[in-house]
Short mmCIF file of C-alpha atoms in Angstrom, two decimals:
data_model
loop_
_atom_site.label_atom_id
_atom_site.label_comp_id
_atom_site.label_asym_id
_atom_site.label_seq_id
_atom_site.Cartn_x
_atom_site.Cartn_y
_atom_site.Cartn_z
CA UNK A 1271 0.00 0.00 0.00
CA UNK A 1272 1.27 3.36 -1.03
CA UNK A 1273 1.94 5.84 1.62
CA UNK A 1274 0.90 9.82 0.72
CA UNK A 1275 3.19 11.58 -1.41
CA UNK A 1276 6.23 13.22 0.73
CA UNK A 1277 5.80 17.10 0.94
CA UNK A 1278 7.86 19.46 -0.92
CA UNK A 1279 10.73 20.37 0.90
CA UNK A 1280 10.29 23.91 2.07
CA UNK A 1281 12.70 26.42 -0.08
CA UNK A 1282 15.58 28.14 1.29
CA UNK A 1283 15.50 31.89 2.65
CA UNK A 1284 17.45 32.77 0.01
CA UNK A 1285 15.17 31.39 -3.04
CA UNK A 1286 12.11 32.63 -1.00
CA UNK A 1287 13.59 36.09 -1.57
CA UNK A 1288 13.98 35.37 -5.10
CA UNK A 1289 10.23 34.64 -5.54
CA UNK A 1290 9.33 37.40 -3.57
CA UNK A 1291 11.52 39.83 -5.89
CA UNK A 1292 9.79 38.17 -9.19
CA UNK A 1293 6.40 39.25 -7.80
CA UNK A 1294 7.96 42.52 -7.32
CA UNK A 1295 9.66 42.59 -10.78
CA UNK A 1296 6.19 42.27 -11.76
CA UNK A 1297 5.05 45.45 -10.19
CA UNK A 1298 8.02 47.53 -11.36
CA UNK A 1299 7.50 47.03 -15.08
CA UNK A 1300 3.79 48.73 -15.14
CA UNK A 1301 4.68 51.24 -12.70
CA UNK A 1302 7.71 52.44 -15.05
CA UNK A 1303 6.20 52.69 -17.75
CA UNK A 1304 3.00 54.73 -16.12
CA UNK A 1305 5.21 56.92 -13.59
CA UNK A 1306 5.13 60.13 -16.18
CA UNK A 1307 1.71 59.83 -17.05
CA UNK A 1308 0.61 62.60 -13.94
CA UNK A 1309 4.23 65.12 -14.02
CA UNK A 1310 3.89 66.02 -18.51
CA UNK A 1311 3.51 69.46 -17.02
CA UNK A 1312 6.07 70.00 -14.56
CA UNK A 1313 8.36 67.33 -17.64
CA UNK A 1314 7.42 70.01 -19.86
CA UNK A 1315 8.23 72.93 -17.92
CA UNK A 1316 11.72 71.53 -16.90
CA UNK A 1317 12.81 70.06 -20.20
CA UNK A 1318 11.54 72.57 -22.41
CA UNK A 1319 8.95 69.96 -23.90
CA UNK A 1320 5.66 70.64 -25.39
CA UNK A 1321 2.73 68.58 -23.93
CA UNK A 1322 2.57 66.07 -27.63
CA UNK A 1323 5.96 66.06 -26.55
CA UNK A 1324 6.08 65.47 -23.30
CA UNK A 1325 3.14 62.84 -23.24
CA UNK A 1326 5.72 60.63 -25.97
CA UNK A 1327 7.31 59.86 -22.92
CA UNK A 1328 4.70 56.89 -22.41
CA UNK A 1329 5.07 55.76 -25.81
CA UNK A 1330 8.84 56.19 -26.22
CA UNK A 1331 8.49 53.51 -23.35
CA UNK A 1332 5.54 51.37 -24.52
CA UNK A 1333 6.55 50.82 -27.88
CA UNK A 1334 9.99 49.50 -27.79
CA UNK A 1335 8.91 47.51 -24.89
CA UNK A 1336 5.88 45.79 -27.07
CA UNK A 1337 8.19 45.29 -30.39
CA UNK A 1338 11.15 43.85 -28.70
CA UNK A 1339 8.90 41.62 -26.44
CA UNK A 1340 8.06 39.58 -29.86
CA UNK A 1341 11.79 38.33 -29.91
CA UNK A 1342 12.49 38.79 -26.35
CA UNK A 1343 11.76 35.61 -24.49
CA UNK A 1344 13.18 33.70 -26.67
CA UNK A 1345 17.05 35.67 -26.71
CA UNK A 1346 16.56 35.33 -23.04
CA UNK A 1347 16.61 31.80 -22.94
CA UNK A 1348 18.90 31.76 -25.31
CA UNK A 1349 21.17 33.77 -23.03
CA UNK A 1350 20.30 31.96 -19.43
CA UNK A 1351 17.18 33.84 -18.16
CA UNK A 1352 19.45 34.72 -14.57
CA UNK A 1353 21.71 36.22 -16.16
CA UNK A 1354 19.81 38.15 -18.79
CA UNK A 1355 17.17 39.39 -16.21
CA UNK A 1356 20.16 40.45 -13.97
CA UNK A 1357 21.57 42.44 -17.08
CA UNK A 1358 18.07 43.63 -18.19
CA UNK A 1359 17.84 45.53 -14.26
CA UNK A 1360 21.30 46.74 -14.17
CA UNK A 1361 20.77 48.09 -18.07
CA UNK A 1362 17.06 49.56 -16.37
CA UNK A 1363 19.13 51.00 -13.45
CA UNK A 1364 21.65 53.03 -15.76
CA UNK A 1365 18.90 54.54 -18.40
CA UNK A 1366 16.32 55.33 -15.09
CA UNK A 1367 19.71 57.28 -13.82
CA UNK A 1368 20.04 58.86 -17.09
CA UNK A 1369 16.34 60.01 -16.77
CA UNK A 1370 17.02 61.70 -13.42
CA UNK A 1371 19.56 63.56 -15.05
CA UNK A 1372 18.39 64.22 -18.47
CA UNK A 1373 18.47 68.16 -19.34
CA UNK A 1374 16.62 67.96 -22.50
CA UNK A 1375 14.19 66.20 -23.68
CA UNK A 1376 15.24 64.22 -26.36
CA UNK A 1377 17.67 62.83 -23.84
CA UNK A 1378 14.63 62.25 -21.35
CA UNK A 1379 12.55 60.24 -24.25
CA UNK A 1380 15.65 58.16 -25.45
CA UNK A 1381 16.15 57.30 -21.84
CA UNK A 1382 12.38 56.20 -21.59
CA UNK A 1383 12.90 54.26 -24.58
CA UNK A 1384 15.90 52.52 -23.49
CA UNK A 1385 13.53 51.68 -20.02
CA UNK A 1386 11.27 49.97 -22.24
CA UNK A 1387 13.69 47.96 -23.78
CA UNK A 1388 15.15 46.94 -20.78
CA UNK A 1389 11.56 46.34 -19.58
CA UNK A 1390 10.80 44.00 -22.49
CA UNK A 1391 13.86 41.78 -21.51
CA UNK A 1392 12.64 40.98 -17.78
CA UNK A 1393 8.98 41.03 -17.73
CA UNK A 1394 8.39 37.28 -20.18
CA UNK A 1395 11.22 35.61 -18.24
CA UNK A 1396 9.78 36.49 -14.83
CA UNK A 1397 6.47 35.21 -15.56
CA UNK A 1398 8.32 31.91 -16.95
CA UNK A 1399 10.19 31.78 -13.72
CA UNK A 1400 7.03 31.72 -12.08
CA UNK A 1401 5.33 29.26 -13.83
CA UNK A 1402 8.93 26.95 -13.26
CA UNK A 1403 8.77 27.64 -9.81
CA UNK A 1404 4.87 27.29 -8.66
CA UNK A 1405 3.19 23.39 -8.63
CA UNK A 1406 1.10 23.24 -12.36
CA UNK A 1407 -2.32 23.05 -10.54
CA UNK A 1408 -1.79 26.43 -8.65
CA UNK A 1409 -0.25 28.18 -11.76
CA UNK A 1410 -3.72 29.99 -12.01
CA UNK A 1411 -3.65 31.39 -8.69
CA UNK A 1412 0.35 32.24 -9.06
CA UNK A 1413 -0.30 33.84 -11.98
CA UNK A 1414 -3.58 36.04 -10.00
CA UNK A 1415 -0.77 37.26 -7.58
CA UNK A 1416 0.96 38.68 -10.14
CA UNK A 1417 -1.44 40.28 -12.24
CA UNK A 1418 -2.66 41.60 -8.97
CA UNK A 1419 0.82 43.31 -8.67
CA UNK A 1420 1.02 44.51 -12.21
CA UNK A 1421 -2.21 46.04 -11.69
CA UNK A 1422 -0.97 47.76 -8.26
CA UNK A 1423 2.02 49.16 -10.35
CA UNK A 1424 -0.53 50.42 -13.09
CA UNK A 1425 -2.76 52.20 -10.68
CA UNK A 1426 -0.32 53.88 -8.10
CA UNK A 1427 2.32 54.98 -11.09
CA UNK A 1428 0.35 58.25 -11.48
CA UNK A 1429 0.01 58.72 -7.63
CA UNK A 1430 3.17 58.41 -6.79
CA UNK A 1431 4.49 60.21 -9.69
CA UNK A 1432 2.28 62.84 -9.08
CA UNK A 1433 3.52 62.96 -5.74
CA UNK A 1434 7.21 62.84 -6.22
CA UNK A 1435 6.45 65.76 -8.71
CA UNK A 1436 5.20 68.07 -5.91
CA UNK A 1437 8.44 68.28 -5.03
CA UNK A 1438 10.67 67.35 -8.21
CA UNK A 1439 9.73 64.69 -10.99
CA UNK A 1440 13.49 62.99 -11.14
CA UNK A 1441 13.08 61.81 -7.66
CA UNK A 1442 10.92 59.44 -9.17
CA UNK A 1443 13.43 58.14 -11.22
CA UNK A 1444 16.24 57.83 -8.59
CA UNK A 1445 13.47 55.44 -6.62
CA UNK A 1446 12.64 52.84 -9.59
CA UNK A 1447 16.40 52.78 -10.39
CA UNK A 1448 17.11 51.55 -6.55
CA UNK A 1449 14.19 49.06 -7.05
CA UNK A 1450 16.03 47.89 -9.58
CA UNK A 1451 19.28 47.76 -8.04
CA UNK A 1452 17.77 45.60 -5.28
CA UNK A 1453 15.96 43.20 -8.04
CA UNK A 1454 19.40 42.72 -9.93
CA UNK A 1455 21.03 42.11 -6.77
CA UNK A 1456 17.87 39.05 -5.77
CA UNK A 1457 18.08 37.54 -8.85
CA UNK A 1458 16.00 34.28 -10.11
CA UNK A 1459 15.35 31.47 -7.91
CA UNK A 1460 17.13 28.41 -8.85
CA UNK A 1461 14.34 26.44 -10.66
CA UNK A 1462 13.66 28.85 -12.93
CA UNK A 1463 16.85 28.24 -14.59
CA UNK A 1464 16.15 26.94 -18.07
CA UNK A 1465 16.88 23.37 -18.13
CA UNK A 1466 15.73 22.03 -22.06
CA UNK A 1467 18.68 20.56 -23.60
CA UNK A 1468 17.58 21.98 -26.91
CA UNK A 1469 18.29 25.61 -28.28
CA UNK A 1470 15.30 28.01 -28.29
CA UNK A 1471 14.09 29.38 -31.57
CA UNK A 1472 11.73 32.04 -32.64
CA UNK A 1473 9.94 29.85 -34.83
CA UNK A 1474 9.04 27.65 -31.78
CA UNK A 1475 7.60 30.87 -29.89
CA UNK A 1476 5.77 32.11 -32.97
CA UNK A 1477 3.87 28.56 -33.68
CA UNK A 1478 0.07 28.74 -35.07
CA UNK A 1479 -1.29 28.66 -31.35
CA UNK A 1480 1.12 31.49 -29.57
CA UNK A 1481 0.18 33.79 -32.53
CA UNK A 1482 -3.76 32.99 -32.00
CA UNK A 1483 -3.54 33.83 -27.93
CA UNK A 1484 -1.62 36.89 -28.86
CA UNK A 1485 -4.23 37.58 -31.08
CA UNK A 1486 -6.59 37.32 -28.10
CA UNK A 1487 -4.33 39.18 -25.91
CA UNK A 1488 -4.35 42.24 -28.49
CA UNK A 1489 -7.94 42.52 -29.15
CA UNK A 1490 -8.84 41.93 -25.79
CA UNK A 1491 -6.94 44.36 -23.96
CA UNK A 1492 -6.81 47.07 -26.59
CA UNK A 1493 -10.43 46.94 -26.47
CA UNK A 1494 -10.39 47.13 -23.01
CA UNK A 1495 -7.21 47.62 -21.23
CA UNK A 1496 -6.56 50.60 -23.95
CA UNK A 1497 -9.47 52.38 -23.41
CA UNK A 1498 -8.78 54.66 -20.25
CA UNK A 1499 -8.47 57.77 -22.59
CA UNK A 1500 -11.58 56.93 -24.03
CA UNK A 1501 -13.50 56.38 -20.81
CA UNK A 1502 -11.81 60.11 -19.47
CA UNK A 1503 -13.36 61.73 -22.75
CA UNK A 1504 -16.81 60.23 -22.23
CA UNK A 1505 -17.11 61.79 -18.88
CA UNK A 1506 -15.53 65.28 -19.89
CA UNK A 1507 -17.48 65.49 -22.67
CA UNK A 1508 -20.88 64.00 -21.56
CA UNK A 1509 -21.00 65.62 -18.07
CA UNK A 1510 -17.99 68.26 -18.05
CA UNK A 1511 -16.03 65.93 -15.00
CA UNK A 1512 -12.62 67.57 -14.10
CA UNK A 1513 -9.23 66.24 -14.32
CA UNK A 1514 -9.19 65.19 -10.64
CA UNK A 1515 -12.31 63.26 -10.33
CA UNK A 1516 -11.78 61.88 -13.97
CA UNK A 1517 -8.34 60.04 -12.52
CA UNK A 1518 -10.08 59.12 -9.45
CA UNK A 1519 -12.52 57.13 -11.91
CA UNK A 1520 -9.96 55.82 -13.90
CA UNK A 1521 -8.22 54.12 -11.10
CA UNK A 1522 -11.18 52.20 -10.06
CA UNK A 1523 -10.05 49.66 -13.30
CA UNK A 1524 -6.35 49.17 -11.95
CA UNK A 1525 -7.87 49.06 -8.14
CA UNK A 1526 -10.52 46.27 -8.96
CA UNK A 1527 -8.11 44.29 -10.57
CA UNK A 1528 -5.38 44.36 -7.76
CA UNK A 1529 -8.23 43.53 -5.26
CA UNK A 1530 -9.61 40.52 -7.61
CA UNK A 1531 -6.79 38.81 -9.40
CA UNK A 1532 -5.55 36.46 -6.68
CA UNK A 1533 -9.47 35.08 -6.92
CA UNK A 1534 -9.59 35.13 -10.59
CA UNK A 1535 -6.65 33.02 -10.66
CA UNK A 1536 -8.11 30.71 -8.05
CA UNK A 1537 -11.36 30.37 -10.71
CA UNK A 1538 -8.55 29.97 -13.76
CA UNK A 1539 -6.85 26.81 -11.56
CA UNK A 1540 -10.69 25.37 -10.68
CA UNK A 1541 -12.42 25.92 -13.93
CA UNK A 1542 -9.70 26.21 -16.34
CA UNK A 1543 -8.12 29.09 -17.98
CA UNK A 1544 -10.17 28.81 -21.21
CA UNK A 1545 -13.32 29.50 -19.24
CA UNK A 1546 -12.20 32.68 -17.87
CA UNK A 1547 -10.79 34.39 -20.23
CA UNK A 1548 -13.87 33.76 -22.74
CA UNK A 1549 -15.97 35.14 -19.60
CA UNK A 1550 -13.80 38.42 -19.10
CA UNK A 1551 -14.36 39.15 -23.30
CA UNK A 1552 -17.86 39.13 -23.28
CA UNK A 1553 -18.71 40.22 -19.84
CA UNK A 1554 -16.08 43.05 -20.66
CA UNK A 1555 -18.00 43.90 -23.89
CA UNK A 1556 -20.92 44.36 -22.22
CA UNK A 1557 -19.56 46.84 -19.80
CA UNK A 1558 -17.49 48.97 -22.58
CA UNK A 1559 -20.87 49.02 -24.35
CA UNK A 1560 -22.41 50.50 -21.07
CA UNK A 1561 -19.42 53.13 -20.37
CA UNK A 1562 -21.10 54.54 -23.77
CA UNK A 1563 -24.66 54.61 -23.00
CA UNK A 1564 -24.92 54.92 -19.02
CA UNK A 1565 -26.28 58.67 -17.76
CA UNK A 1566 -24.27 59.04 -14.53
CA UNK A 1567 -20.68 59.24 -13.59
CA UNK A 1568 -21.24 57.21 -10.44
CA UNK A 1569 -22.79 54.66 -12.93
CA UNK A 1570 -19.82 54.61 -15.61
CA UNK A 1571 -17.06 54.48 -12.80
CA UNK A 1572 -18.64 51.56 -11.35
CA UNK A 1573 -18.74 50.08 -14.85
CA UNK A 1574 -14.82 50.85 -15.55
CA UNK A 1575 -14.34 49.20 -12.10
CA UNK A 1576 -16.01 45.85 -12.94
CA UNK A 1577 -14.39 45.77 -16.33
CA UNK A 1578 -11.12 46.00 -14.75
CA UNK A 1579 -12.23 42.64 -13.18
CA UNK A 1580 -12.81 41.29 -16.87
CA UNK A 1581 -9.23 42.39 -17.39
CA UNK A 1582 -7.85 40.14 -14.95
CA UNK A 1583 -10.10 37.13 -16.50
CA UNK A 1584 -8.15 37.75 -19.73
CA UNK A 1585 -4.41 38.61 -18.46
CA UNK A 1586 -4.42 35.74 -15.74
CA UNK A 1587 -6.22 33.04 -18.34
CA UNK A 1588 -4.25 34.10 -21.30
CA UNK A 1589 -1.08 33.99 -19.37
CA UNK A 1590 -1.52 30.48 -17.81
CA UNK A 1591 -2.43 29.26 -21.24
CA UNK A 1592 0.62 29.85 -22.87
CA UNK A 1593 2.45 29.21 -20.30
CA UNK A 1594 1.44 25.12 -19.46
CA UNK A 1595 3.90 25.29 -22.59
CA UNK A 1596 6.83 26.56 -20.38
CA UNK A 1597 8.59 28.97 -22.58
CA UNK A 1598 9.83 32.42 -22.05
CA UNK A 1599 9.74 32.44 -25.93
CA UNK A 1600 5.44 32.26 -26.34
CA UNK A 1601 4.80 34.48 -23.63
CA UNK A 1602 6.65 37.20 -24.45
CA UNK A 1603 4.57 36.74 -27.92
CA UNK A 1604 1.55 37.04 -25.92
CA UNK A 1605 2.53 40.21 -24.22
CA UNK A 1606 4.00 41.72 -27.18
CA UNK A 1607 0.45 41.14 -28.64
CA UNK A 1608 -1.27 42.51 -25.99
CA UNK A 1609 0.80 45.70 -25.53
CA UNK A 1610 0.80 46.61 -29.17
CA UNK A 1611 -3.05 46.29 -29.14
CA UNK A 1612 -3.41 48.42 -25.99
CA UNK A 1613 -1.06 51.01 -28.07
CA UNK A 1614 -3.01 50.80 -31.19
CA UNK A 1615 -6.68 51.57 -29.17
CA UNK A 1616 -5.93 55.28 -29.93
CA UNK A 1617 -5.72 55.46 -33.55
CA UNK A 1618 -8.47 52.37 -33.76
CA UNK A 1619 -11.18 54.12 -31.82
CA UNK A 1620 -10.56 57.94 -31.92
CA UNK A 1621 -11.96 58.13 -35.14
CA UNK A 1622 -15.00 56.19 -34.50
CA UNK A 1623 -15.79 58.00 -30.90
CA UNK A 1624 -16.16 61.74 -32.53
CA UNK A 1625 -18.70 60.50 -34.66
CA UNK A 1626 -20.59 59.02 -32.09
CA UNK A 1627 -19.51 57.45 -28.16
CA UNK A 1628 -22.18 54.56 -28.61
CA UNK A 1629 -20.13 53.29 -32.68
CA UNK A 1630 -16.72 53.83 -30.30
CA UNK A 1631 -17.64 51.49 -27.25
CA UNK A 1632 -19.48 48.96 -30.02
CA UNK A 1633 -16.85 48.61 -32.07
CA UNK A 1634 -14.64 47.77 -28.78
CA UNK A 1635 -17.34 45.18 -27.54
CA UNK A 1636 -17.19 43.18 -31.16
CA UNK A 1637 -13.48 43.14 -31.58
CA UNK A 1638 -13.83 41.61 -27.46
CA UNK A 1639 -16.55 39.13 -29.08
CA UNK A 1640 -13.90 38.20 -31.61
CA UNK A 1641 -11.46 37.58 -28.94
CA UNK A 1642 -14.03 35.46 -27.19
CA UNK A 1643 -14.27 33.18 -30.33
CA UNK A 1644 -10.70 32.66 -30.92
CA UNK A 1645 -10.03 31.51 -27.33
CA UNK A 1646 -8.58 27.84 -27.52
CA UNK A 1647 -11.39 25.11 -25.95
CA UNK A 1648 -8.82 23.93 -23.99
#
């Protein structure tokens, strides 16, 4: 008769650290890339920027972060994931320096850019160490934790940028730059070194079914995720809300989701990660179709707030998805996808919102729909 299996033996200090600092890897990369979104004016003032120009600072970090995440994974394992995640945070230590210092501001966006890149090289290859280092059936749940802390790092970017504004923006910098320091100093922990004997290629990370889920991952959140600026215009132009109270609103997406991912990824593990994200698409559709059609403010933030719940669904499904595969290489396909979608929402549904709010938000609940249908049944 077979006794029960023998317990895991518990991990050493050391290697608990290391998990802790991949969760908080996972925090730092959103809250980069968002930390300039609430100082363009004082960026402005100081580097002699416009505001177009100043507000390139998110997409001279989004955009070389999205495009290099496509190849990214992959070069990483090429590489040895400790080592290029230790290189990625000294490299994101250096150009967050170089931001502090900057004294113009084509200095200021190249350093942003060079953030990005840096970003793009730690970001897949944490979220494979993860899914190396947590048992398969509470990937899910591992996987809520962290989009938990990516959505803490989207919503308190502006805050604390904001804050560290009041009394000058580059302090800002000087902080994510130490967090960094610390992260490169933690490192990976030691089963999330890549152990495949064979030599990863980009034509294994950009197979028929990573290409679909990024497809899902782009529609999904672009249509979704991407739509902040649209929800702020709704409310400025449909009941004249200020710029306060319309970031207050706003943050109700990124709060919801740090308060709910841990139990969405519980529901992924349970009922499978197909199931969840197919239910954040079309319950999210629904909601974007209310944000254009709802007559209150109170009504719409509450809205935004439950969609950022439907954003978790996707993120936390999406991710566990590709990675039962256990490659650095497809993930960073998926997030490349769903970056570049959430950069392309602008020019996609712009056009379409000044002819009417109601074409804007239905467009964005059919190309959700369409995400819906191209989810995997597995």
């Amino acid at each position: 008769m077979t006794g029960p299996s023998p317990a895991a033996p518990p991990r050493p200090a050391l290697d608990r650290l290391r998990v802790a600092a991949l969760y908080a890897g996972g925090f730092l990369g959103p809250f980069g890339g968002g930390i300039t979104a609430s100082m363009l004016p004082e960026l402005g003032a100081d580097l002699g920027l416009s505001p177009a120009a100043a507000s390139a600072s998110l997409t001279a970090y989004l955009l070389p972060f999205a495009l290099l995440m496509l190849v990214s994974g992959t070069l990483g394992q090429r590489w040895g994931a400790p080592r290029t995640v230790r290189i990625a945070y000294v490299a994101y230590v250096v150009v967050s320096l170089l931001a502090a210092v900057a004294g113009s501001g084509w200095l200021f966006l190249g350093a942003r850019a060079l953030q990005g890149a840096a970003n793009a090289f730690t970001t897949p290859l944490l979220l494979a160490a993860l899914a190396a280092a947590t048992p398969p059936e509470r990937l899910g749940r591992a996987l809520g934790v962290m989009g938990s802390l990516q959505a803490a790092g989207m919503t308190f970017a502006p805050l604390v940028g904001g804050l560290a504004a009041e009394v000058d923006w580059r302090g800002a910098f000087v902080g994510v730059a130490v967090v960094a320091a610390l992260l490169a100093a933690a490192g990976l922990p030691a089963d999330a070194a890549d152990t495949t004997e064979q030599r990863p290629r980009l034509r294994d990370a950009w197979r028929p079914s990573v290409l679909r889920l990024g497809l899902v991952a782009g529609l999904a959140w672009g249509a979704l995720g991407g739509l902040a600026f649209l929800v702020a215009l709704r409310v400025e132009d449909a009941f004249a809300v200020g710029a306060g109270l319309r970031g207050a609103l706003l943050t109700g997406f990124g709060i919801a989701g740090l308060l709910t991912a841990r139990v969405v990824g519980g529901g992924v593990d349970r009922l499978g990660p197909g199931v969840l994200v197919r239910a954040g698409a079309v319950g999210g559709a629904v909601l974007v179709a209310a944000v254009g059609l709802l007559p209150s403010v109170v009504a719409i933030g509450a809205v935004w707030a439950a969609a950022g719940v439907a954003a978790q669904c996707v993120l936390v499904g999406v991710n566990t998805l590709v990675l039962r595969g256990g490659t650095a290489g497809g993930v960073s396909v998926v997030q490349a996808g769903r970056f570049l979608g959430a950069a392309a929402a602008p020019a996609i549904f712009l056009g379409p919102y000044h002819l009417s709010p109601v074409a804007a938000v239905g467009l964005a609940g059919a190309l959700r729909v369409g995400a819906a249908v191209l989810v995997p049944r597995r």
